[in-house]
Coordinates of C-alpha atoms and ligand atoms in Angstrom, one line a residue:
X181 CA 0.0 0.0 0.0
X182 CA 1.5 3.5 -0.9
X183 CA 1.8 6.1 1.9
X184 CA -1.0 8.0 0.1
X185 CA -3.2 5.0 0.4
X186 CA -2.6 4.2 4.0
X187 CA -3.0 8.0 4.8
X188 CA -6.5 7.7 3.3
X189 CA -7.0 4.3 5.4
X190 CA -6.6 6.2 8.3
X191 CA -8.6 9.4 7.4
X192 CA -11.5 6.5 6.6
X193 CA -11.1 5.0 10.3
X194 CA -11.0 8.4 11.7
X195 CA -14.5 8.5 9.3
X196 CA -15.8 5.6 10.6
X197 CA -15.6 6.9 14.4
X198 CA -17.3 9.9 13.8
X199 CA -19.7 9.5 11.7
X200 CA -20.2 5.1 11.9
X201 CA -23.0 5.3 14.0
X202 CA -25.0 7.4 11.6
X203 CA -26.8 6.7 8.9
X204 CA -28.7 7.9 5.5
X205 CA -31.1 9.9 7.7
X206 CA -28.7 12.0 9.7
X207 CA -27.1 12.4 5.8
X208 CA -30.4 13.5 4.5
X209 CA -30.6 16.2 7.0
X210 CA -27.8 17.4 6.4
X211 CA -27.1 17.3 2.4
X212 CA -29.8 18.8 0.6
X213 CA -28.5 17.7 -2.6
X214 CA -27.8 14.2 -1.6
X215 CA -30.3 12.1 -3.4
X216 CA -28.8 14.0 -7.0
X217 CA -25.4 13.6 -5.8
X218 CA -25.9 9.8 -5.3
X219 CA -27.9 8.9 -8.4
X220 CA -26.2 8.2 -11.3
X221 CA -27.3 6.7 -15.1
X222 CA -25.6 4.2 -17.2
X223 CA -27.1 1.8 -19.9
X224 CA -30.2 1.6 -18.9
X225 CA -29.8 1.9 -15.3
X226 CA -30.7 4.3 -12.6
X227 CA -28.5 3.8 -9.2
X228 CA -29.8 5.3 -6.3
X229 CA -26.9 4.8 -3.2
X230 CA -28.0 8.0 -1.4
X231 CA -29.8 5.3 1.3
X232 CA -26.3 3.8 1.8
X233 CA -24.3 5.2 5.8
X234 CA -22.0 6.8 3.2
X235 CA -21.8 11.0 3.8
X236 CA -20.8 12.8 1.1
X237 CA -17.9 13.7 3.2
X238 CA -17.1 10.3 3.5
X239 CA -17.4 9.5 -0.2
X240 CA -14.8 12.4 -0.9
X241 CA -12.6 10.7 1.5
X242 CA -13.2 6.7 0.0
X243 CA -12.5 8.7 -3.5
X244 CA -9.5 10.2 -2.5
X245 CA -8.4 6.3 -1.5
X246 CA -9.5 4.7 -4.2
X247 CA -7.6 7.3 -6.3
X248 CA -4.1 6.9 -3.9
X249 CA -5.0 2.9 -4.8
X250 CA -3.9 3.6 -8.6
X251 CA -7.7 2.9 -9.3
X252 CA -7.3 5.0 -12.8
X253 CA -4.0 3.0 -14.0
X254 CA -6.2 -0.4 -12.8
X255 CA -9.5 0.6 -14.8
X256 CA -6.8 1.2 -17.7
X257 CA -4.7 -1.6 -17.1
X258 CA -7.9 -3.9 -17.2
X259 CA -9.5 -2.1 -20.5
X260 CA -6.3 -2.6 -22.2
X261 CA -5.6 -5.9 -22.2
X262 CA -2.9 -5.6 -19.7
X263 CA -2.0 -8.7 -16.8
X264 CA -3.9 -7.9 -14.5
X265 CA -4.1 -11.4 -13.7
X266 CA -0.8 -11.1 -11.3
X267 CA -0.5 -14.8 -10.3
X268 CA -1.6 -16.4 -13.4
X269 CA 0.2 -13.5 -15.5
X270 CA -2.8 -13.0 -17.3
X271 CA -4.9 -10.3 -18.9
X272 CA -8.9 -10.5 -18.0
X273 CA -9.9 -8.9 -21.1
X274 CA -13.6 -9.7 -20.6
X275 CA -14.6 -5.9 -21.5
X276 CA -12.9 -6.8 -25.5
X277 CA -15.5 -9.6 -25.8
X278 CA -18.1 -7.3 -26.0
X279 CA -16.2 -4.9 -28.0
X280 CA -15.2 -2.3 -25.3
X281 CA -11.9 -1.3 -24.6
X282 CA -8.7 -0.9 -26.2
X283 CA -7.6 -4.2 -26.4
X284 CA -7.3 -4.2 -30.3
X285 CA -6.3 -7.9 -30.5
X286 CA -8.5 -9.3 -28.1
X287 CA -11.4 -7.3 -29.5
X288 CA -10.5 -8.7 -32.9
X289 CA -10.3 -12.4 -31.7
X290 CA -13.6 -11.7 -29.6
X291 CA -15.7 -11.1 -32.7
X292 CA -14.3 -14.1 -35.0
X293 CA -14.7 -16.0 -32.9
X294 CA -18.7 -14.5 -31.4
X295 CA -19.3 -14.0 -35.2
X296 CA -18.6 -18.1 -35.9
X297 CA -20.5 -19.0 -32.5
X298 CA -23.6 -16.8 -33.9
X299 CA -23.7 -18.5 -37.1
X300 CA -24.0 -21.7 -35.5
X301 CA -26.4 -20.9 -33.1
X302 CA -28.7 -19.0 -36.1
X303 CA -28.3 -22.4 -37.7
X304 CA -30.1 -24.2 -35.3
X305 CA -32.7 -21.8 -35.4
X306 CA -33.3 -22.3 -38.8
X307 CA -33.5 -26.3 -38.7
X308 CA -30.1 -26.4 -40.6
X309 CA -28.2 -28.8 -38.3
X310 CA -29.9 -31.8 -38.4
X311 CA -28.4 -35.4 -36.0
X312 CA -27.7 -38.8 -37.4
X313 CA -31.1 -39.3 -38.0
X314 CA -32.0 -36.4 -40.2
X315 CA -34.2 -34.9 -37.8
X316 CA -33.2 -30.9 -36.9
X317 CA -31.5 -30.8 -33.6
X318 CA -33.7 -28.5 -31.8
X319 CA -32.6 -29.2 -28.2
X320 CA -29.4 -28.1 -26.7
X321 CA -28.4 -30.1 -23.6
X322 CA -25.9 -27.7 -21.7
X323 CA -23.3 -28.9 -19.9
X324 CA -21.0 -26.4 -17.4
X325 CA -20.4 -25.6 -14.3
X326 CA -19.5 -22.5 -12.8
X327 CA -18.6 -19.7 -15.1
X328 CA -19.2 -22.1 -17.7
X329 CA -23.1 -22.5 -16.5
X330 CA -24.4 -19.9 -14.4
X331 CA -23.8 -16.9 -17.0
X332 CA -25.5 -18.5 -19.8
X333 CA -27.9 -20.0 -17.4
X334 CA -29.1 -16.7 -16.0
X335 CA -29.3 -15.0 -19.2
X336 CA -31.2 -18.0 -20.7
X337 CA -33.9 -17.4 -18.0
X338 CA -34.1 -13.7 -18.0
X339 CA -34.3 -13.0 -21.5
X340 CA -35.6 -16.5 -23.0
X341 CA -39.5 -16.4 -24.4
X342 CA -41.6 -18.9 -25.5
X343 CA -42.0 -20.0 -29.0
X344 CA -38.3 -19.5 -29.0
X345 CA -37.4 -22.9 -31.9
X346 CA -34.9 -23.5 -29.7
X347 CA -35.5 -25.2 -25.7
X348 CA -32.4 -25.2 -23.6
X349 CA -31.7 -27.3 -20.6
X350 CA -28.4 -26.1 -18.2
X351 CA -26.8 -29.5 -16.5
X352 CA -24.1 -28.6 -13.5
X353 CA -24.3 -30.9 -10.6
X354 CA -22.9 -34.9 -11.5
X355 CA -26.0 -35.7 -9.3
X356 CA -27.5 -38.6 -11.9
X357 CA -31.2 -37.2 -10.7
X358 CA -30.0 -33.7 -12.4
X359 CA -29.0 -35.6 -15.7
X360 CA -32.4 -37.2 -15.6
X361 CA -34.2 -34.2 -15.1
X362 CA -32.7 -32.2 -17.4
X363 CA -32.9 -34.8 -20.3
X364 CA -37.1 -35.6 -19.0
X365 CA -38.3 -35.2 -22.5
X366 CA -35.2 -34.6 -24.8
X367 CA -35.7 -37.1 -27.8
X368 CA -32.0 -38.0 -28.1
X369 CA -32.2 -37.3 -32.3
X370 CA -33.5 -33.8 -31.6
X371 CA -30.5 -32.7 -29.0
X372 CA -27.2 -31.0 -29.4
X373 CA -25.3 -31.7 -26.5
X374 CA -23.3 -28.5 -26.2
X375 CA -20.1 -29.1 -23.6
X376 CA -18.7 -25.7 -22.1
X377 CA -15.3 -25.8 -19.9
X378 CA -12.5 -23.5 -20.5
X379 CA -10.0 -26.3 -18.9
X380 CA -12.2 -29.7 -20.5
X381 CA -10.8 -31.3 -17.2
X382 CA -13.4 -30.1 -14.6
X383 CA -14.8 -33.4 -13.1
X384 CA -18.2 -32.6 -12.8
X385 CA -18.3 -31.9 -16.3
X386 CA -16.5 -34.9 -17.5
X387 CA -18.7 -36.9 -16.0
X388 CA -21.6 -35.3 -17.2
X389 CA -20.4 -35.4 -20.9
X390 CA -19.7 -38.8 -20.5
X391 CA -23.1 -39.5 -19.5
X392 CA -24.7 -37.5 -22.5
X393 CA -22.8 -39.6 -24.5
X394 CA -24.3 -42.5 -23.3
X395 CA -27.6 -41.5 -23.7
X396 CA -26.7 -40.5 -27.0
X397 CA -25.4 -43.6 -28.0
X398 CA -28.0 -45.9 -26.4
X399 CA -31.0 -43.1 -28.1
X400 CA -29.4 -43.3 -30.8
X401 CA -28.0 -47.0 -31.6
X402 CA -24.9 -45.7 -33.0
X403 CA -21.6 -44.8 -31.3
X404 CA -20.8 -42.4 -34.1
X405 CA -22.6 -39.4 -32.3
X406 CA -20.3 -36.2 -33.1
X407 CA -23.2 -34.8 -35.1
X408 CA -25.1 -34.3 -31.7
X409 CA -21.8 -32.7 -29.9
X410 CA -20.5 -29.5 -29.9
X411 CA -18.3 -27.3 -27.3
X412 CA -16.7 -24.6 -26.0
X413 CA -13.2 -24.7 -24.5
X414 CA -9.5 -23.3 -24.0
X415 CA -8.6 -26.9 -24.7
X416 CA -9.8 -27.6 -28.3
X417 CA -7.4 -30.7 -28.3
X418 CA -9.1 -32.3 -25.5
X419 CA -12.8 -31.4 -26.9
X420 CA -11.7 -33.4 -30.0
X421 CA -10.4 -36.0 -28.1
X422 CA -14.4 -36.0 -26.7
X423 CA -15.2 -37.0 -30.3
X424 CA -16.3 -32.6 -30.8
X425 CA -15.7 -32.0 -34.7
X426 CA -13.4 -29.3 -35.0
X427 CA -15.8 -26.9 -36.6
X428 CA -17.6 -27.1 -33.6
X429 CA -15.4 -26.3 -31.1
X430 CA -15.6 -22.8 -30.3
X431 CA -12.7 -21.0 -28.8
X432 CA -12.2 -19.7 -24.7
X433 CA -8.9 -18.0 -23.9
X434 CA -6.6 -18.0 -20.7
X435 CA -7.3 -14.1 -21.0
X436 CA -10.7 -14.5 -20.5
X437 CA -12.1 -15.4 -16.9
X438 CA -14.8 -18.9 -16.4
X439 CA -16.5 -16.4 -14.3
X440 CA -16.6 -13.9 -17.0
X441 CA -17.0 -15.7 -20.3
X442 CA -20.4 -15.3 -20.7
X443 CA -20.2 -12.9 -23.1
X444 CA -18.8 -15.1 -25.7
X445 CA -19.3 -18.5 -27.3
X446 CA -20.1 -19.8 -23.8
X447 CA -23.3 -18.5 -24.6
X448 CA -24.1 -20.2 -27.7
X449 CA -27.0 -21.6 -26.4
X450 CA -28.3 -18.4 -25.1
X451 CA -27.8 -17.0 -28.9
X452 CA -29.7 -20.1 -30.0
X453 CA -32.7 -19.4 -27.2
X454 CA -32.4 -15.6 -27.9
X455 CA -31.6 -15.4 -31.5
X456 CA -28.8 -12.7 -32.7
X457 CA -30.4 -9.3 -32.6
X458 CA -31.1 -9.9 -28.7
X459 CA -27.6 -11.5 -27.4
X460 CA -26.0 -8.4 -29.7
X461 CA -27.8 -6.1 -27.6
X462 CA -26.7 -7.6 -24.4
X463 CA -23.2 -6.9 -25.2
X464 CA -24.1 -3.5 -26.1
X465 CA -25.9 -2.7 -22.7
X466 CA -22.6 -4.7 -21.0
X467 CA -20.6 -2.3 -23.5
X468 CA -22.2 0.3 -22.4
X469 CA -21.7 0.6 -18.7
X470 CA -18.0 -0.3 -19.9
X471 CA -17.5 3.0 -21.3
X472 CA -19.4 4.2 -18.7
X473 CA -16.9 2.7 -16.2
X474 CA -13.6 3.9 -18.5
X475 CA -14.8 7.3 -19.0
X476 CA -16.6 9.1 -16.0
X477 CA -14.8 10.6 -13.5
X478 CA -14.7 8.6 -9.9
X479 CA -17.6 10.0 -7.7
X480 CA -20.3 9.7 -10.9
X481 CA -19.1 6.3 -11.9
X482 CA -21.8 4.0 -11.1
X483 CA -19.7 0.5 -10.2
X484 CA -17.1 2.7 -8.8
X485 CA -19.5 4.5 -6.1
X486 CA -21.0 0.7 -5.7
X487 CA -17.6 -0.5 -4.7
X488 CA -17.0 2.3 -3.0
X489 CA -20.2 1.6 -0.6
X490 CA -19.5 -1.9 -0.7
X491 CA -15.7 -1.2 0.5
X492 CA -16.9 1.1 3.4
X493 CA -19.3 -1.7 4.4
X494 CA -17.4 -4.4 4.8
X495 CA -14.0 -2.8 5.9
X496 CA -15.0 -0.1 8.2
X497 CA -18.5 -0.8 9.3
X498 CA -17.8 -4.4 9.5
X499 CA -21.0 -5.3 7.5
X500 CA -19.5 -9.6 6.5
X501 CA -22.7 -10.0 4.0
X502 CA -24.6 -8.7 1.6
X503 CA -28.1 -9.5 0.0
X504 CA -28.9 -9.1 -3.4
X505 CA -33.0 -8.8 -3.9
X506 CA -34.1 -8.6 -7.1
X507 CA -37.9 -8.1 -7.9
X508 CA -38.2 -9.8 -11.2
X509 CA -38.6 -13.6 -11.6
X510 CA -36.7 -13.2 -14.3
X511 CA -33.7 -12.5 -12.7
X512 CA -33.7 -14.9 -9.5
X513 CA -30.6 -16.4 -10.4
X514 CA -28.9 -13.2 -10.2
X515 CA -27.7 -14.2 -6.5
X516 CA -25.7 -17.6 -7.8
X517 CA -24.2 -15.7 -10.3
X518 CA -23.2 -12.9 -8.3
X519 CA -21.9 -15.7 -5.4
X520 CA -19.8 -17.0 -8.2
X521 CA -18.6 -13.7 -9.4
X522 CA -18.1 -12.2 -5.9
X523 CA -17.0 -14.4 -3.8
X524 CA -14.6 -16.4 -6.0
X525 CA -12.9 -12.7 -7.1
X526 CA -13.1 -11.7 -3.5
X527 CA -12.9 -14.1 -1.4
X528 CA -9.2 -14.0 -0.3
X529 CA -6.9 -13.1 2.3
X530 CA -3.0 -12.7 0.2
X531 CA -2.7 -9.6 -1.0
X532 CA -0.8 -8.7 -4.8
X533 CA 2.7 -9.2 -2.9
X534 CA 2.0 -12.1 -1.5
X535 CA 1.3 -10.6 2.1
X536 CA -1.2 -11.6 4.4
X537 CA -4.1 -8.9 4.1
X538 CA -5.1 -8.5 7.8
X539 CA -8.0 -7.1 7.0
X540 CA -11.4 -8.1 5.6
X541 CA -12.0 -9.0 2.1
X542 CA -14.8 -9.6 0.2
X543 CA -18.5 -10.0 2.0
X544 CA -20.7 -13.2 1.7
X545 CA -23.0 -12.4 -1.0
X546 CA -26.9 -14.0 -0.8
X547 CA -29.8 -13.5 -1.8
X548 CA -33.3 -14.2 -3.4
X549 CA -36.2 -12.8 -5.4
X550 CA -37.7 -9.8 -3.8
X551 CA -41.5 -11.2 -3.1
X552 CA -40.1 -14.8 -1.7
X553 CA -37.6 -13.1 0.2
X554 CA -39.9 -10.8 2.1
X555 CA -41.9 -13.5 3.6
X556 CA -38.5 -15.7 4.4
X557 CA -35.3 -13.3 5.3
X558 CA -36.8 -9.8 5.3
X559 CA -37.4 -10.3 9.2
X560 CA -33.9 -10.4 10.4
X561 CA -33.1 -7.4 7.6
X562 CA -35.2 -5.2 9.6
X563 CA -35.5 -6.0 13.1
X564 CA -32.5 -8.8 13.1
X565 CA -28.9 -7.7 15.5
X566 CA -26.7 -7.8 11.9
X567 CA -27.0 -5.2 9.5
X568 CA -27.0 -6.3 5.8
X569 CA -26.2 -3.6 2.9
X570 CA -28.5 -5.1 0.1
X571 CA -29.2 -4.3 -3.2
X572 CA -32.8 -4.3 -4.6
X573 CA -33.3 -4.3 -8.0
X574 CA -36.8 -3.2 -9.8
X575 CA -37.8 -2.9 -13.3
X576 CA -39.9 0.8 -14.4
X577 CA -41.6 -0.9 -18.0
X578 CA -44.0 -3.6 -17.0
X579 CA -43.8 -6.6 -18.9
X580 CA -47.1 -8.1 -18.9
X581 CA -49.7 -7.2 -16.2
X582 CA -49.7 -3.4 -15.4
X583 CA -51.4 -3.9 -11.9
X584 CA -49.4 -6.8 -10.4
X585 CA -45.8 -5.1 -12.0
X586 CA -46.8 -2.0 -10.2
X587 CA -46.9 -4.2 -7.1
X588 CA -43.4 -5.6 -7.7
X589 CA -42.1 -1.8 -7.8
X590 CA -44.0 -0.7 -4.6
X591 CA -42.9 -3.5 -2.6
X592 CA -39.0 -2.9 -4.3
X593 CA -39.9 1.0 -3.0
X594 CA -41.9 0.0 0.3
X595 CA -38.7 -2.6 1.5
X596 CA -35.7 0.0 1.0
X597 CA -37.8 2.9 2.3
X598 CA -38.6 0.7 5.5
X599 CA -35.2 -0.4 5.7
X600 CA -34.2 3.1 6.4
X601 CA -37.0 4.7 8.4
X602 CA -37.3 2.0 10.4
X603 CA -40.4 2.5 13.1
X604 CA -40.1 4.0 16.7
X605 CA -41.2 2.9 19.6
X606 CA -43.2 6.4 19.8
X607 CA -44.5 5.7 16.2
X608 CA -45.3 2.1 17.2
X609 CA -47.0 3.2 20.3
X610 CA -48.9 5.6 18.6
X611 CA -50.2 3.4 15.9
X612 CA -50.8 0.8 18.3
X613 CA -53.1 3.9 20.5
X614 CA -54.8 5.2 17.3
X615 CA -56.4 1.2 17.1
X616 CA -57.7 1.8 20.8
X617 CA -55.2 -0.8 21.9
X618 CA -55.2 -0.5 25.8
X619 CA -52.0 1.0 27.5
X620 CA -50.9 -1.8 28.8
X621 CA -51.2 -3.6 26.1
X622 CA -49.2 -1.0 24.1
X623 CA -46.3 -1.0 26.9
X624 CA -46.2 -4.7 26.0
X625 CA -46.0 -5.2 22.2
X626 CA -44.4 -1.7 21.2
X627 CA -41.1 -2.9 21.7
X628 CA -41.3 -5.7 19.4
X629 CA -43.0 -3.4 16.7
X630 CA -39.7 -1.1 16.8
X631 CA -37.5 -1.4 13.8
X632 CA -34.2 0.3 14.2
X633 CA -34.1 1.5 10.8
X634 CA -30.6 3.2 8.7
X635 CA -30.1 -0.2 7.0
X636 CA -29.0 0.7 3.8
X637 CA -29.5 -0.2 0.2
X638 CA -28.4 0.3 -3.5
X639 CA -31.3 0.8 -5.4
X640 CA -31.1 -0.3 -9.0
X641 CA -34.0 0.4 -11.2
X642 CA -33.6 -1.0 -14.6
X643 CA -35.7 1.1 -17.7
X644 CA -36.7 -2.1 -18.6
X645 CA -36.1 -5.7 -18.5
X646 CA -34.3 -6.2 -21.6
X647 CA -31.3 -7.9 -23.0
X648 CA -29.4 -4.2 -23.1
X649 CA -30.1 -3.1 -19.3
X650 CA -29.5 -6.8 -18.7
X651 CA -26.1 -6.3 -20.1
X652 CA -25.4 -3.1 -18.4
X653 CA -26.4 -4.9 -14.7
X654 CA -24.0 -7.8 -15.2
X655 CA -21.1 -5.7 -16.1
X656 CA -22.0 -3.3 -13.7
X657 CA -21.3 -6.3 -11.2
X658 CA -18.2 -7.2 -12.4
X659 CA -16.8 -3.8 -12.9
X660 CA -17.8 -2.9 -8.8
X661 CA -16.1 -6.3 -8.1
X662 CA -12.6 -5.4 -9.7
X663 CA -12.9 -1.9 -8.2
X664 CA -13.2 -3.6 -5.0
X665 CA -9.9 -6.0 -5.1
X666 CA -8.3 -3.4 -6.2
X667 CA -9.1 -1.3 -2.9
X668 CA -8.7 -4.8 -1.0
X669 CA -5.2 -5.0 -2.9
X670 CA -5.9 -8.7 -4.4
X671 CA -6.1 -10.4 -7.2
X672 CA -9.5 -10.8 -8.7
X673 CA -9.1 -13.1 -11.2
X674 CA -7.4 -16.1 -9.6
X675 CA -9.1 -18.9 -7.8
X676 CA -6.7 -21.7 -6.2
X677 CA -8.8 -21.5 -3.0
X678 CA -11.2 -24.1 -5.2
X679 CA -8.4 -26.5 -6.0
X680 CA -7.7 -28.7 -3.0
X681 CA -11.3 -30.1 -2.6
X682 CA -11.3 -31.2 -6.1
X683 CA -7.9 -33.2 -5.8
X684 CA -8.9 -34.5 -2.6
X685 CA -12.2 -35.5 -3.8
X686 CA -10.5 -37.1 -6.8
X687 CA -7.9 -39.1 -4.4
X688 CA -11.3 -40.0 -2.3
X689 CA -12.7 -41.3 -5.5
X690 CA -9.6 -43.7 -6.9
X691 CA -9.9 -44.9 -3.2
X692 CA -13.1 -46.3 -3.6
X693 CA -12.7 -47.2 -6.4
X694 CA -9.5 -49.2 -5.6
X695 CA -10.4 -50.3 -2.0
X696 CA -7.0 -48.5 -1.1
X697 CA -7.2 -46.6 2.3
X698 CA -5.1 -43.7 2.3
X699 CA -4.5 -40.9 5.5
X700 CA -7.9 -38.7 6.3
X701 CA -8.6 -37.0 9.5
X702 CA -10.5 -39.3 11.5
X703 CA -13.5 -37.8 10.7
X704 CA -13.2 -38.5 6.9
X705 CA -12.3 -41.7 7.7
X706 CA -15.4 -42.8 9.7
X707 CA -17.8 -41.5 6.9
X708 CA -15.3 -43.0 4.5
X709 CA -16.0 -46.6 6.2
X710 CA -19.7 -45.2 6.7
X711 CA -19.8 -44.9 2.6
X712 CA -17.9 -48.3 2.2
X713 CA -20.4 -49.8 5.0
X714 CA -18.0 -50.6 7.2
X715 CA -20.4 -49.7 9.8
X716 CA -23.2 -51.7 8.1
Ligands
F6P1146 O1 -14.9 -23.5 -9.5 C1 -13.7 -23.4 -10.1 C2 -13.8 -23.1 -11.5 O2 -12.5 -23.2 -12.0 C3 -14.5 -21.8 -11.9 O3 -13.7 -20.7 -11.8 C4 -14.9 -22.1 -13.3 O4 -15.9 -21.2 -13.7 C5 -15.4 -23.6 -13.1 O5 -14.5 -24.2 -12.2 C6 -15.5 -24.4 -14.4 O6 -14.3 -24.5 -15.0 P1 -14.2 -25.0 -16.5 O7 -14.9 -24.0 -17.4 O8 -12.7 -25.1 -16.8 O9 -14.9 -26.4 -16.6

């Protein structure tokens, strides 16, 4: 950390013990202009953060850290194609695959590659790809996990419509009863099974392609079935080796993220679902809030200001989660893919040089849609002893119903404005007097009517729920996530935390596979035997 950057650590702390035990009320008071100040627009999206405990004094002061933390050379560094990616000596050149930035090569790869992926995908729109049999393949059987699924998965779900001529079903989890599920009514001759894994060594999936096969082969009564494969990998050779025909396997890069590959070929399934003119939008919205993020100055740049918030949060109010609410059906999956995102960029304790950080890192992200989660979590968000920042998320244009989307915004409204104002126990009392409630009675239950209030939220209203604001939310995630590890001083794009479960759970499975019996903790071993039936 530079001596400008631990000067503005300790002008925050200083912050933080003034002005910590305030909140968005006592700022409202005080800063007439505060709601303007704290809305800003980008692709699509209106971002309201004047309900988070941040003063505007206090946002000059996380600016003025965030600009001692070399944020301006790291936003360049990232838009140009630079390694970013310390550890792995990589770039993560996710903004080029939407055609933002100024990495000129990356960009250029990016829309080959997009452009040959698009093709295909129109293709099986049209009926032009037809299986061993002759019949169209008009199913896509996805297989992924992580990065590889939960991008295209989400997108799939927010954006997908009926009638599309394409259905689309995402398998993850080796769990045979997920393979089963997602394959209920697939006629084999009809299904493209579409493998996505930048690495083409990630268990889960291997397993799960080697299944599909199966079924293809036993559907189909052939073992020729490369007609029904197709993939997307870092690893062509070892997609070949699956039995993928070349012209099928679409390209991934190292410099390119799993958790931030959805904007490419990953996603030829959601071009097939969407169709060309909709995924080409979502890439403009995502473009978008990139030149958004490259070009606006710190205090109106949306995913900086949400880092910024986020940052103060988790560092010097000590907030260790945050929810993500969004009222739309359409994008409940937004928590997983945020978790992903997140926690698997944030979630770290070794900073750049290798040193241990000291401090806290990146929050535990949850979350649900906004209707479900109101009559589940909402409870402990108001009147529970930990305070959660959250985000809610609400769509202006209805899409459908007029009178039941109007009832998704006012609850979005009704939740964040609660969340603030709170209720006192004079309010309380009062309401409970103005139902005749006798004063005993009102002694008793007023103090479990009182909600403290000053919890605070990002408010995110999208113009509409289309694929270009859909675009602009999504990178608007990942660009508040980088801003964040790069106050946090880590490395965003790594993940080796993930490693040692698999290769223990890979040493676990030649062990029972062999009968071997190698050294566990004595736990492991007893459900070891347990699985083995030892104990039987
Ligand atoms: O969970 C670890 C991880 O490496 C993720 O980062 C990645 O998205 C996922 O596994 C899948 O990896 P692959 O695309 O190589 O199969």
């Amino acid at each position: 950390m530079t001596r400008l950057a631990e000067q503005g650590v300790s002008e925050l702390a200083g912050l933080a013990r003034e002005e910590g035990a305030q909140d968005a009320r006592d700022f409202f008071r005080n800063e007439p202009g505060r709601v303007d100040a704290l809305t800003i627009r980008a692709a699509g999206i209106t971002a309201d953060f004047s309900k988070q405990s941040v003063s505007q004094t206090c946002l000059e002061a996380l600016v003025r850290f965030a600009d001692a933390s070399g944020i301006d050379e790291a936003i360049a560094n990232l838009a140009s194609g630079a390694p970013v990616n310390v550890t792995e000596q990589r770039a993560a050149s996710h903004m080029a695959l939407r055609g933002a930035g100024r990495d000129e090569s990356g960009k250029a790869a990016a829309r080959s590659e997009l452009d040959r992926a698009m093709r295909f995908a129109n293709a099986l729109r049209a009926g032009e790809i037809s299986g061993v049999t002759g019949k169209p393949l008009r199913n896509i059987l996805h297989i992924g996990i992580g990065g590889s699924d939960l991008g295209p998965r989400l997108i799939a779900k927010a954006l997908g419509e009926a009638g599309s001529p394409v259905r689309a079903r995402f398998l993850a989890s080796p769990d045979p009863d997920a393979f089963a599920h997602a394959v209920r009514d697939f006629d084999p001759a009809e299904t493209l099974v579409f493998v996505v894994s930048k690495s083409f060594g990630t268990a889960e999936t291997k397993a799960n392609g080697a299944a599909a096969r199966e079924w293809l082969e036993a559907g189909l009564g052939t073992k020729d079935v490369s007609a029904h494969l197709a993939a997307a990998s870092a690893a062509p050779d070892k997609a070949a080796a699956f039995g993928v025909p070349g012209e099928r396997v679409f390209e991934m890069w190292d410099w390119v993220g799993g958790r931030y590959s959805l904007w490419s070929a990953v996603s030829m399934t959601v071009m097939a679902v969407l169709g060309e003119a909709a995924f080409r939008a979502l890439l403009q919205g995502a473009a978008a809030m990139d030149d958004h993020f490259t070009a606006s100055r710190l205090d109106r740049n949306m995913p900086v200001v949400m880092a910024l918030a986020a940052y103060w949060n988790r560092v010097f109010l000590g907030r260790q989660s945050a929810g993500l609410v969004p009222y739309a059906t359409r994008l409940s999956l937004l928590p997983a893919w945020l978790q992903q995102l997140s926690m698997e960029s944030l979630g770290k304790r070794t900073g750049l040089a290798g040193d241990e950080i000291g401090g806290d890192t990146g929050a535990i992200i949850w979350g649900a849609e906004g209707p479900n989660g109101q009559h589940a979590f909402f409870q402990l968000l108001h009147q529970g002893s930990t305070i959660v920042p959250v985000d809610i998320i609400a769509v202006r244009e209805a899409n459908g119903d007029p009178v039941r989307h109007r009832m998704m915004l006012t609850n979005a409204l009704g939740q964040a404005e609660a969340l603030l104002s709170g209720r006192s126990f004079e309010t309380a009392s009062a309401e409970l007097a103005a139902r005749s409630v006798d004063p005993d009675e009102i002694r008793r239950l007023a103090p479990h009517l009182v909600m403290p209030g000053g919890r605070p939220t990002n408010f995110l209203m999208l113009d509409r729920l289309d694929p270009y604001c859909v675009g602009g939310l999504l990178a608007l995630y990942e660009h508040s996530v980088f801003v964040q590890s790069v106050l946090f001083g880590i490395n965003a794009f790594d993940q080796y935390g993930v490693e040692l479960g698999k290769t223990l759970a890979s040493t676990l499975e030649r062990e029972l596979e062999t009968g071997a019996s190698g050294i566990h903790d004595p736990s492991t071993m007893r459900l070891l035997g347990r699985v083995r039936g030892d104990n039987d």
